[in-house]
Amino acid sequence: MADELGLVVTVLADLPGPKIRIGRIAGGQLELVKGQKLTLTTRSVEGQAGLIPVRFKEFSQSVRRGSRVYLNDGFIQLKVLEVAGEDVFCRVQIGGLLLSNKGLNLPDARLAVEPVTARDLELIEFGLEAGVDAFCASFIEKAEDIVKIKDFAASRGQGAFVVAKIERREAIANIEAILKVADGLMIARGDLGVEIPIEQVPVFQKELIFRANLAGRPVITATQMLESMTVNIRPTRAEVTDVANAILDGTDAVMLSEETAIGHYPIEACGMLRRIARITDARRASLVTSDRLRAALLDSLERAGASTEDVLSLDVLEALKAPLGVRFVLAPTDSGGTPRRIARYKSPVWTLAFTPFERVRNQLMLSYGVWPILLDEIYVDEILLDQLRDDGLLRPGERVLIARRNPDGPRGKVNSLAIVTLLK
């Protein structure tokens, strides 16, 4: 469909991971009232008044009297009264409307389940065969969870672009190691807001965005961005501010979920998100907030050693601060690494990423301010400039920055930056 419309998009497959969900409810929904007694069961039944099926066979072994059970991202809360075989008897602490297949969280339990499940591996194999561009790894806790996915893809003769979903306390604790092996980050605020006290989510969101920017990884902020638009045609002022603040903090992308999956106004929600993003981005003081990033990056380079790509991205930042009138940054790339590192500074000009690989082009759509262009010959400056001139993007007298690699060096190693003026 994207090809038919002439659009470049990232096809991002969201792996389920060990997500616990309830089963089907007769009629699709059920109203739970505070004080009501309710039985959760792993038996194969259809949900009805007073009885809800749970699709997790170890559920009754994972809770005890007094345990908390959260449904629908914590909007509905239960307390366990008694456990008997496959049945868990609860009392509703906070009620609400419960829909079929909603998520279930156990904040008091430490579940002995692997973040990457056998079902995940089946779906990864299917996704690779179908041409999926990237995978979201759900409920990961450590770097090894990401490595497991990458190793599995490698065993199938392919690479995997893996976005780590941060929705567990353990993932926050291991974020530095995760960022070293993950290709991107998603702040999944729904489950995260159940795993940690909900009032801590904004602070962790800001810190996670900064850490992802520092590592040169695209970061997606997700969950309840415009939640009220599932039933209302306009969002709340708080939701609009939430989206804008995520952008001002440095997120590369914002994501809708229920708003478009089950909402009444999916098109209007997309349009609203787009308008908020455009207006907020236009008013951002570009490169001002990058000073903290620059200082942190220099500090990390001193401690861990500098990479050519990181030093180059700093050079691009300094060049853009100078009054040179640069129109674009050109970043030829095989892997997408260089334009992603440049994108962390939220440049005021577009970074045009030339790549011969369709999947890399698609993946780069996740990075802020990067416009990927598919081109076979990417390491000849004249070809790049001719392409821009022929497309009407560059006129004589205009300047660009070109991030070059040494043609005689290792493939993919960018090692120079040039300021080029188009003469004719």
CSV table of C-alpha atoms in Angstrom, one decimal:
chain,number,residue,atom,x,y,z
A,1,MET,CA,0.0,0.0,0.0
A,2,ALA,CA,2.8,2.4,0.9
A,3,ASP,CA,4.4,1.7,-2.5
A,4,GLU,CA,1.1,2.4,-4.3
A,5,LEU,CA,0.9,5.7,-2.5
A,6,GLY,CA,4.5,6.6,-3.1
A,7,LEU,CA,5.3,6.7,0.6
A,8,VAL,CA,8.4,5.5,2.5
A,9,VAL,CA,7.4,4.0,5.9
A,10,THR,CA,9.0,1.8,8.5
A,11,VAL,CA,7.1,-1.5,8.9
A,12,LEU,CA,7.5,-2.1,12.6
A,13,ALA,CA,6.3,-5.5,14.0
A,14,ASP,CA,5.4,-5.4,17.7
A,15,LEU,CA,6.3,-8.8,19.3
A,16,PRO,CA,3.9,-9.8,22.1
A,17,GLY,CA,6.5,-11.1,24.5
A,18,PRO,CA,5.3,-12.7,27.7
A,19,LYS,CA,2.3,-10.3,27.9
A,20,ILE,CA,-0.5,-11.6,30.2
A,21,ARG,CA,-4.0,-11.0,28.9
A,22,ILE,CA,-7.5,-11.9,29.9
A,23,GLY,CA,-9.6,-14.0,27.5
A,24,ARG,CA,-12.8,-13.3,25.6
A,25,ILE,CA,-15.7,-11.8,27.5
A,26,ALA,CA,-19.3,-12.6,26.3
A,27,GLY,CA,-20.6,-9.5,24.6
A,28,GLY,CA,-17.0,-8.1,24.4
A,29,GLN,CA,-17.1,-6.1,27.6
A,30,LEU,CA,-18.1,-6.2,31.3
A,31,GLU,CA,-18.6,-3.5,33.9
A,32,LEU,CA,-16.7,-4.2,37.2
A,33,VAL,CA,-17.9,-2.4,40.3
A,34,LYS,CA,-15.9,-1.5,43.4
A,35,GLY,CA,-16.5,-4.1,46.2
A,36,GLN,CA,-17.6,-6.8,43.8
A,37,LYS,CA,-16.2,-10.3,44.1
A,38,LEU,CA,-14.7,-11.7,41.0
A,39,THR,CA,-13.1,-15.0,40.0
A,40,LEU,CA,-10.1,-15.1,37.6
A,41,THR,CA,-9.5,-18.5,36.2
A,42,THR,CA,-7.1,-20.3,33.8
A,43,ARG,CA,-9.8,-22.7,32.8
A,44,SER,CA,-11.0,-22.5,29.2
A,45,VAL,CA,-14.2,-20.5,29.7
A,46,GLU,CA,-15.9,-17.4,28.3
A,47,GLY,CA,-15.9,-14.4,30.5
A,48,GLN,CA,-19.2,-13.4,32.1
A,49,ALA,CA,-20.4,-11.6,35.2
A,50,GLY,CA,-18.2,-12.7,38.1
A,51,LEU,CA,-15.9,-14.9,36.0
A,52,ILE,CA,-12.9,-13.8,33.9
A,53,PRO,CA,-10.6,-16.1,32.0
A,54,VAL,CA,-6.8,-15.5,32.1
A,55,ARG,CA,-4.5,-16.6,29.3
A,56,PHE,CA,-1.5,-17.5,31.6
A,57,LYS,CA,-1.3,-21.0,32.9
A,58,GLU,CA,1.0,-20.1,35.8
A,59,PHE,CA,-1.3,-17.3,37.0
A,60,SER,CA,-2.7,-19.0,40.1
A,61,GLN,CA,0.9,-20.0,41.1
A,62,SER,CA,2.1,-16.4,40.7
A,63,VAL,CA,-0.3,-14.8,43.2
A,64,ARG,CA,-1.2,-15.2,46.9
A,65,ARG,CA,-3.7,-13.7,49.3
A,66,GLY,CA,-3.2,-9.9,49.3
A,67,SER,CA,-1.6,-9.7,45.9
A,68,ARG,CA,-2.6,-6.9,43.6
A,69,VAL,CA,-3.9,-7.6,40.1
A,70,TYR,CA,-4.1,-4.8,37.6
A,71,LEU,CA,-6.3,-4.9,34.5
A,72,ASN,CA,-6.2,-2.5,31.5
A,73,ASP,CA,-2.9,-0.7,32.3
A,74,GLY,CA,-4.0,-0.4,36.0
A,75,PHE,CA,-7.2,1.4,35.4
A,76,ILE,CA,-9.0,-1.5,37.1
A,77,GLN,CA,-7.5,-2.9,40.3
A,78,LEU,CA,-8.2,-6.1,42.2
A,79,LYS,CA,-7.0,-7.7,45.4
A,80,VAL,CA,-6.6,-11.4,45.8
A,81,LEU,CA,-8.7,-13.0,48.5
A,82,GLU,CA,-8.0,-16.7,48.0
A,83,VAL,CA,-6.3,-19.1,45.5
A,84,ALA,CA,-7.8,-22.5,44.8
A,85,GLY,CA,-6.4,-24.6,42.0
A,86,GLU,CA,-7.0,-22.8,38.7
A,87,ASP,CA,-9.2,-20.2,40.3
A,88,VAL,CA,-8.2,-16.9,41.9
A,89,PHE,CA,-10.9,-15.2,44.0
A,90,CYS,CA,-10.6,-11.4,44.1
A,91,ARG,CA,-12.3,-8.3,45.2
A,92,VAL,CA,-12.6,-5.2,42.9
A,93,GLN,CA,-10.7,-2.3,44.5
A,94,ILE,CA,-11.2,0.1,41.5
A,95,GLY,CA,-13.8,-0.7,39.0
A,96,GLY,CA,-14.4,0.2,35.4
A,97,LEU,CA,-15.3,-1.1,31.9
A,98,LEU,CA,-13.3,-4.2,31.0
A,99,LEU,CA,-13.0,-5.2,27.4
A,100,SER,CA,-12.0,-8.7,26.0
A,101,ASN,CA,-8.3,-9.5,25.7
A,102,LYS,CA,-7.1,-6.6,27.9
A,103,GLY,CA,-3.7,-6.8,29.6
A,104,LEU,CA,-3.1,-8.0,33.1
A,105,ASN,CA,-0.3,-7.0,35.4
A,106,LEU,CA,1.0,-8.4,38.7
A,107,PRO,CA,3.0,-5.7,40.3
A,108,ASP,CA,3.8,-7.8,43.4
A,109,ALA,CA,5.0,-10.8,41.5
A,110,ARG,CA,8.4,-11.6,40.0
A,111,LEU,CA,7.5,-13.9,37.1
A,112,ALA,CA,9.9,-16.6,36.0
A,113,VAL,CA,9.2,-16.1,32.3
A,114,GLU,CA,11.6,-15.4,29.5
A,115,PRO,CA,11.1,-12.0,27.8
A,116,VAL,CA,11.7,-13.5,24.3
A,117,THR,CA,9.2,-16.4,23.9
A,118,ALA,CA,9.0,-19.2,21.4
A,119,ARG,CA,6.0,-17.5,19.9
A,120,ASP,CA,8.2,-14.3,19.4
A,121,LEU,CA,10.8,-16.4,17.5
A,122,GLU,CA,8.0,-17.8,15.2
A,123,LEU,CA,6.8,-14.2,14.5
A,124,ILE,CA,10.3,-12.9,13.9
A,125,GLU,CA,10.8,-15.7,11.3
A,126,PHE,CA,7.5,-14.8,9.7
A,127,GLY,CA,8.4,-11.1,9.8
A,128,LEU,CA,11.8,-11.6,8.1
A,129,GLU,CA,10.2,-13.6,5.3
A,130,ALA,CA,7.5,-10.9,4.9
A,131,GLY,CA,10.0,-8.1,4.7
A,132,VAL,CA,9.3,-6.4,8.0
A,133,ASP,CA,11.8,-3.5,8.6
A,134,ALA,CA,12.0,-3.6,12.4
A,135,PHE,CA,10.9,-5.5,15.5
A,136,CYS,CA,9.7,-4.1,18.8
A,137,ALA,CA,10.9,-6.4,21.7
A,138,SER,CA,8.3,-6.4,24.5
A,139,PHE,CA,9.0,-6.7,28.2
A,140,ILE,CA,12.8,-7.0,27.8
A,141,GLU,CA,14.9,-6.8,30.9
A,142,LYS,CA,18.5,-6.9,29.8
A,143,ALA,CA,20.8,-6.6,26.8
A,144,GLU,CA,20.9,-10.4,26.3
A,145,ASP,CA,17.2,-10.3,25.4
A,146,ILE,CA,18.0,-8.1,22.4
A,147,VAL,CA,21.0,-10.2,21.5
A,148,LYS,CA,18.8,-13.3,21.5
A,149,ILE,CA,16.6,-11.8,18.8
A,150,LYS,CA,19.6,-10.6,16.7
A,151,ASP,CA,21.2,-14.0,17.0
A,152,PHE,CA,18.0,-15.7,15.9
A,153,ALA,CA,17.7,-13.4,12.8
A,154,ALA,CA,21.4,-14.1,12.0
A,155,SER,CA,20.8,-17.8,12.1
A,156,ARG,CA,18.2,-17.2,9.4
A,157,GLY,CA,20.7,-15.3,7.3
A,158,GLN,CA,19.4,-11.8,8.1
A,159,GLY,CA,19.9,-8.9,10.3
A,160,ALA,CA,17.2,-7.6,12.7
A,161,PHE,CA,16.6,-3.9,13.6
A,162,VAL,CA,15.4,-4.2,17.1
A,163,VAL,CA,13.5,-1.5,19.1
A,164,ALA,CA,13.7,-2.2,22.8
A,165,LYS,CA,10.3,-1.5,24.5
A,166,ILE,CA,11.0,-0.1,28.0
A,167,GLU,CA,8.1,-1.2,30.2
A,168,ARG,CA,9.8,-3.0,33.1
A,169,ARG,CA,11.8,-1.8,36.1
A,170,GLU,CA,14.7,-4.1,35.2
A,171,ALA,CA,15.0,-2.5,31.8
A,172,ILE,CA,15.4,0.9,33.3
A,173,ALA,CA,18.2,-0.4,35.6
A,174,ASN,CA,20.0,-2.0,32.6
A,175,ILE,CA,19.3,0.9,30.1
A,176,GLU,CA,23.0,1.6,29.3
A,177,ALA,CA,23.7,-2.0,28.3
A,178,ILE,CA,20.5,-2.3,26.4
A,179,LEU,CA,21.3,0.9,24.4
A,180,LYS,CA,24.6,-0.6,23.3
A,181,VAL,CA,22.9,-3.5,21.5
A,182,ALA,CA,19.4,-2.2,20.6
A,183,ASP,CA,18.8,-0.2,17.4
A,184,GLY,CA,16.1,2.0,18.9
A,185,LEU,CA,14.0,2.6,22.1
A,186,MET,CA,10.3,2.7,22.7
A,187,ILE,CA,9.0,4.2,26.0
A,188,ALA,CA,5.9,2.1,26.5
A,189,ARG,CA,4.2,4.1,29.2
A,190,GLY,CA,1.2,1.8,29.7
A,191,ASP,CA,2.9,-1.2,31.3
A,192,LEU,CA,5.7,1.0,32.6
A,193,GLY,CA,3.2,3.0,34.6
A,194,VAL,CA,2.1,-0.2,36.3
A,195,GLU,CA,5.6,-1.6,36.9
A,196,ILE,CA,6.7,1.6,38.6
A,197,PRO,CA,4.8,4.3,40.5
A,198,ILE,CA,2.9,6.2,37.9
A,199,GLU,CA,4.1,9.6,39.2
A,200,GLN,CA,7.6,8.6,38.3
A,201,VAL,CA,6.8,8.0,34.6
A,202,PRO,CA,7.4,11.6,33.4
A,203,VAL,CA,10.9,11.8,35.0
A,204,PHE,CA,11.9,8.4,33.6
A,205,GLN,CA,10.5,9.4,30.2
A,206,LYS,CA,12.7,12.5,30.0
A,207,GLU,CA,15.8,10.5,31.1
A,208,LEU,CA,15.2,7.7,28.7
A,209,ILE,CA,14.8,10.1,25.8
A,210,PHE,CA,18.0,11.8,26.7
A,211,ARG,CA,19.9,8.4,27.0
A,212,ALA,CA,18.6,7.3,23.6
A,213,ASN,CA,19.6,10.6,22.0
A,214,LEU,CA,23.0,10.3,23.6
A,215,ALA,CA,23.5,6.8,22.2
A,216,GLY,CA,22.3,7.9,18.7
A,217,ARG,CA,19.3,5.6,18.8
A,218,PRO,CA,15.8,6.7,17.6
A,219,VAL,CA,13.3,6.9,20.4
A,220,ILE,CA,9.5,6.5,20.2
A,221,THR,CA,7.2,7.8,22.9
A,222,ALA,CA,4.1,5.7,23.1
A,223,THR,CA,0.8,5.0,24.9
A,224,GLN,CA,-2.2,7.3,25.7
A,225,MET,CA,-0.8,10.2,23.7
A,226,LEU,CA,-4.3,11.2,22.6
A,227,GLU,CA,-6.2,8.6,24.6
A,228,SER,CA,-9.5,10.6,24.8
A,229,MET,CA,-9.7,10.6,21.0
A,230,THR,CA,-10.7,7.0,21.1
A,231,VAL,CA,-14.2,8.3,21.9
A,232,ASN,CA,-14.0,12.1,21.5
A,233,ILE,CA,-13.2,14.0,18.3
A,234,ARG,CA,-10.9,16.5,20.2
A,235,PRO,CA,-8.1,15.7,22.6
A,236,THR,CA,-7.7,17.2,26.1
A,237,ARG,CA,-5.4,20.1,26.6
A,238,ALA,CA,-3.2,17.9,28.8
A,239,GLU,CA,-2.8,15.4,26.0
A,240,VAL,CA,-1.8,18.1,23.5
A,241,THR,CA,0.8,19.3,26.1
A,242,ASP,CA,2.0,15.7,26.7
A,243,VAL,CA,2.7,15.2,23.0
A,244,ALA,CA,4.5,18.6,22.7
A,245,ASN,CA,6.6,18.0,25.7
A,246,ALA,CA,7.8,14.6,24.4
A,247,ILE,CA,8.9,16.4,21.2
A,248,LEU,CA,10.6,19.2,23.1
A,249,ASP,CA,12.4,16.5,25.2
A,250,GLY,CA,13.9,15.1,22.0
A,251,THR,CA,11.7,12.1,21.0
A,252,ASP,CA,12.1,11.1,17.4
A,253,ALA,CA,8.6,9.8,17.1
A,254,VAL,CA,5.2,9.7,18.9
A,255,MET,CA,2.9,6.8,18.5
A,256,LEU,CA,-0.8,6.2,18.6
A,257,SER,CA,-2.2,2.8,19.7
A,258,GLU,CA,-5.8,2.5,20.9
A,259,GLU,CA,-6.6,5.8,19.2
A,260,THR,CA,-6.2,4.1,15.8
A,261,ALA,CA,-6.7,0.5,16.7
A,262,ILE,CA,-10.2,0.7,18.3
A,263,GLY,CA,-10.9,4.4,18.4
A,264,HIS,CA,-13.9,6.1,16.8
A,265,TYR,CA,-11.8,8.9,15.2
A,266,PRO,CA,-8.5,7.3,13.9
A,267,ILE,CA,-8.1,9.7,11.0
A,268,GLU,CA,-8.8,12.7,13.1
A,269,ALA,CA,-6.3,11.5,15.8
A,270,CYS,CA,-3.6,11.1,13.2
A,271,GLY,CA,-4.2,14.5,11.9
A,272,MET,CA,-4.2,16.1,15.3
A,273,LEU,CA,-0.9,14.3,16.2
A,274,ARG,CA,0.6,15.6,13.0
A,275,ARG,CA,-0.5,19.2,13.6
A,276,ILE,CA,0.8,19.2,17.2
A,277,ALA,CA,4.2,17.8,16.0
A,278,ARG,CA,4.6,20.4,13.2
A,279,ILE,CA,3.7,23.4,15.3
A,280,THR,CA,5.8,22.3,18.3
A,281,ASP,CA,8.8,21.5,16.1
A,282,ALA,CA,8.6,24.8,14.3
A,283,ARG,CA,8.9,26.6,17.6
A,284,ARG,CA,11.6,24.6,19.1
A,285,ALA,CA,14.9,26.4,19.6
A,286,SER,CA,17.0,24.0,17.5
A,287,LEU,CA,20.4,23.1,18.8
A,288,VAL,CA,19.9,24.9,22.1
A,289,THR,CA,19.1,21.7,24.0
A,290,SER,CA,21.9,19.9,22.2
A,291,ASP,CA,24.5,21.6,24.5
A,292,ARG,CA,23.7,19.1,27.3
A,293,LEU,CA,24.0,16.3,24.8
A,294,ARG,CA,27.3,17.6,23.5
A,295,ALA,CA,28.8,17.8,27.0
A,296,ALA,CA,27.5,14.3,27.9
A,297,LEU,CA,28.8,12.9,24.6
A,298,LEU,CA,32.3,14.4,25.1
A,299,ASP,CA,32.4,13.0,28.6
A,300,SER,CA,31.4,9.5,27.4
A,301,LEU,CA,34.0,9.7,24.6
A,302,GLU,CA,36.7,10.6,27.1
A,303,ARG,CA,35.8,7.6,29.2
A,304,ALA,CA,35.0,5.0,26.6
A,305,GLY,CA,37.1,6.2,23.6
A,306,ALA,CA,35.9,8.1,20.6
A,307,SER,CA,34.4,6.5,17.5
A,308,THR,CA,34.8,8.1,14.1
A,309,GLU,CA,31.0,8.4,13.6
A,310,ASP,CA,30.5,10.1,17.0
A,311,VAL,CA,33.3,12.7,16.4
A,312,LEU,CA,31.8,13.3,12.9
A,313,SER,CA,28.4,14.0,14.3
A,314,LEU,CA,29.9,16.6,16.7
A,315,ASP,CA,31.6,18.2,13.7
A,316,VAL,CA,28.3,18.4,11.9
A,317,LEU,CA,26.8,20.1,15.0
A,318,GLU,CA,29.6,22.7,15.2
A,319,ALA,CA,29.3,23.4,11.4
A,320,LEU,CA,25.6,24.0,11.6
A,321,LYS,CA,26.1,26.5,14.4
A,322,ALA,CA,28.3,28.6,12.0
A,323,PRO,CA,26.6,31.1,9.7
A,324,LEU,CA,27.3,29.1,6.5
A,325,GLY,CA,23.8,28.9,5.1
A,326,VAL,CA,23.9,25.1,4.9
A,327,ARG,CA,20.9,23.7,3.0
A,328,PHE,CA,21.3,20.0,3.8
A,329,VAL,CA,23.5,17.5,5.5
A,330,LEU,CA,24.3,14.6,3.1
A,331,ALA,CA,25.0,11.3,4.8
A,332,PRO,CA,25.8,8.4,2.5
A,333,THR,CA,25.3,5.2,4.5
A,334,ASP,CA,25.2,1.4,4.3
A,335,SER,CA,23.9,0.8,7.8
A,336,GLY,CA,22.1,4.0,8.7
A,337,GLY,CA,24.5,4.6,11.7
A,338,THR,CA,25.9,8.0,10.6
A,339,PRO,CA,22.6,9.8,9.9
A,340,ARG,CA,21.1,8.4,13.2
A,341,ARG,CA,24.0,9.9,15.1
A,342,ILE,CA,23.5,13.2,13.4
A,343,ALA,CA,19.8,13.0,14.1
A,344,ARG,CA,20.3,13.0,17.9
A,345,TYR,CA,21.0,16.8,17.8
A,346,LYS,CA,17.6,17.5,16.2
A,347,SER,CA,19.3,19.6,13.4
A,348,PRO,CA,17.5,22.6,12.0
A,349,VAL,CA,18.2,21.3,8.5
A,350,TRP,CA,17.3,18.0,6.9
A,351,THR,CA,19.8,15.2,6.8
A,352,LEU,CA,19.5,13.4,3.4
A,353,ALA,CA,20.6,9.8,3.9
A,354,PHE,CA,21.6,8.1,0.6
A,355,THR,CA,21.6,4.3,0.8
A,356,PRO,CA,21.5,1.5,-1.7
A,357,PHE,CA,19.5,-0.7,0.7
A,358,GLU,CA,15.7,-0.5,0.8
A,359,ARG,CA,15.4,-1.8,4.4
A,360,VAL,CA,17.9,0.7,5.7
A,361,ARG,CA,16.0,3.5,3.9
A,362,ASN,CA,12.8,2.4,5.6
A,363,GLN,CA,14.4,2.1,9.0
A,364,LEU,CA,15.7,5.6,8.8
A,365,MET,CA,12.2,7.0,8.7
A,366,LEU,CA,12.2,6.5,12.5
A,367,SER,CA,14.9,9.1,13.0
A,368,TYR,CA,14.2,12.8,13.4
A,369,GLY,CA,15.0,15.1,10.5
A,370,VAL,CA,16.3,12.3,8.3
A,371,TRP,CA,15.0,11.9,4.7
A,372,PRO,CA,16.4,8.7,3.3
A,373,ILE,CA,16.9,8.4,-0.5
A,374,LEU,CA,17.5,5.1,-2.3
A,375,LEU,CA,20.5,5.4,-4.6
A,376,ASP,CA,22.9,2.7,-5.9
A,377,GLU,CA,26.1,4.8,-6.1
A,378,ILE,CA,26.3,6.8,-2.9
A,379,TYR,CA,30.0,7.5,-2.4
A,380,VAL,CA,30.5,9.9,-5.4
A,381,ASP,CA,29.8,13.5,-4.4
A,382,GLU,CA,28.9,14.6,-8.0
A,383,ILE,CA,26.2,11.9,-8.2
A,384,LEU,CA,24.6,13.0,-5.0
A,385,LEU,CA,24.7,16.7,-6.0
A,386,ASP,CA,23.4,15.9,-9.5
A,387,GLN,CA,20.5,14.0,-7.9
A,388,LEU,CA,19.5,16.9,-5.6
A,389,ARG,CA,19.8,19.5,-8.5
A,390,ASP,CA,17.7,17.3,-10.8
A,391,ASP,CA,15.1,16.9,-8.1
A,392,GLY,CA,15.0,20.7,-7.6
A,393,LEU,CA,16.2,20.4,-4.0
A,394,LEU,CA,19.5,22.3,-4.5
A,395,ARG,CA,20.2,25.4,-6.6
A,396,PRO,CA,23.6,26.9,-7.7
A,397,GLY,CA,25.2,28.8,-4.9
A,398,GLU,CA,23.6,26.7,-2.1
A,399,ARG,CA,25.8,24.8,0.3
A,400,VAL,CA,25.6,21.3,1.8
A,401,LEU,CA,27.7,19.3,4.3
A,402,ILE,CA,28.8,15.9,3.1
A,403,ALA,CA,29.8,13.2,5.6
A,404,ARG,CA,32.3,11.2,3.6
A,405,ARG,CA,34.1,7.9,4.2
A,406,ASN,CA,37.5,7.0,2.9
A,407,PRO,CA,37.0,5.1,-0.4
A,408,ASP,CA,40.0,3.0,0.4
A,409,GLY,CA,39.1,2.4,4.0
A,410,PRO,CA,36.9,-0.3,5.6
A,411,ARG,CA,33.4,-0.3,4.1
A,412,GLY,CA,31.0,1.9,6.0
A,413,LYS,CA,33.6,3.9,7.9
A,414,VAL,CA,32.8,7.6,7.5
A,415,ASN,CA,35.9,9.7,8.3
A,416,SER,CA,35.6,13.2,6.8
A,417,LEU,CA,33.2,16.2,6.6
A,418,ALA,CA,33.2,18.5,3.6
A,419,ILE,CA,31.4,21.8,3.0
A,420,VAL,CA,30.4,21.9,-0.7
A,421,THR,CA,28.8,24.7,-2.7
A,422,LEU,CA,26.9,23.8,-5.9
A,423,LEU,CA,28.4,25.8,-8.8
A,424,LYS,CA,26.1,24.8,-11.6
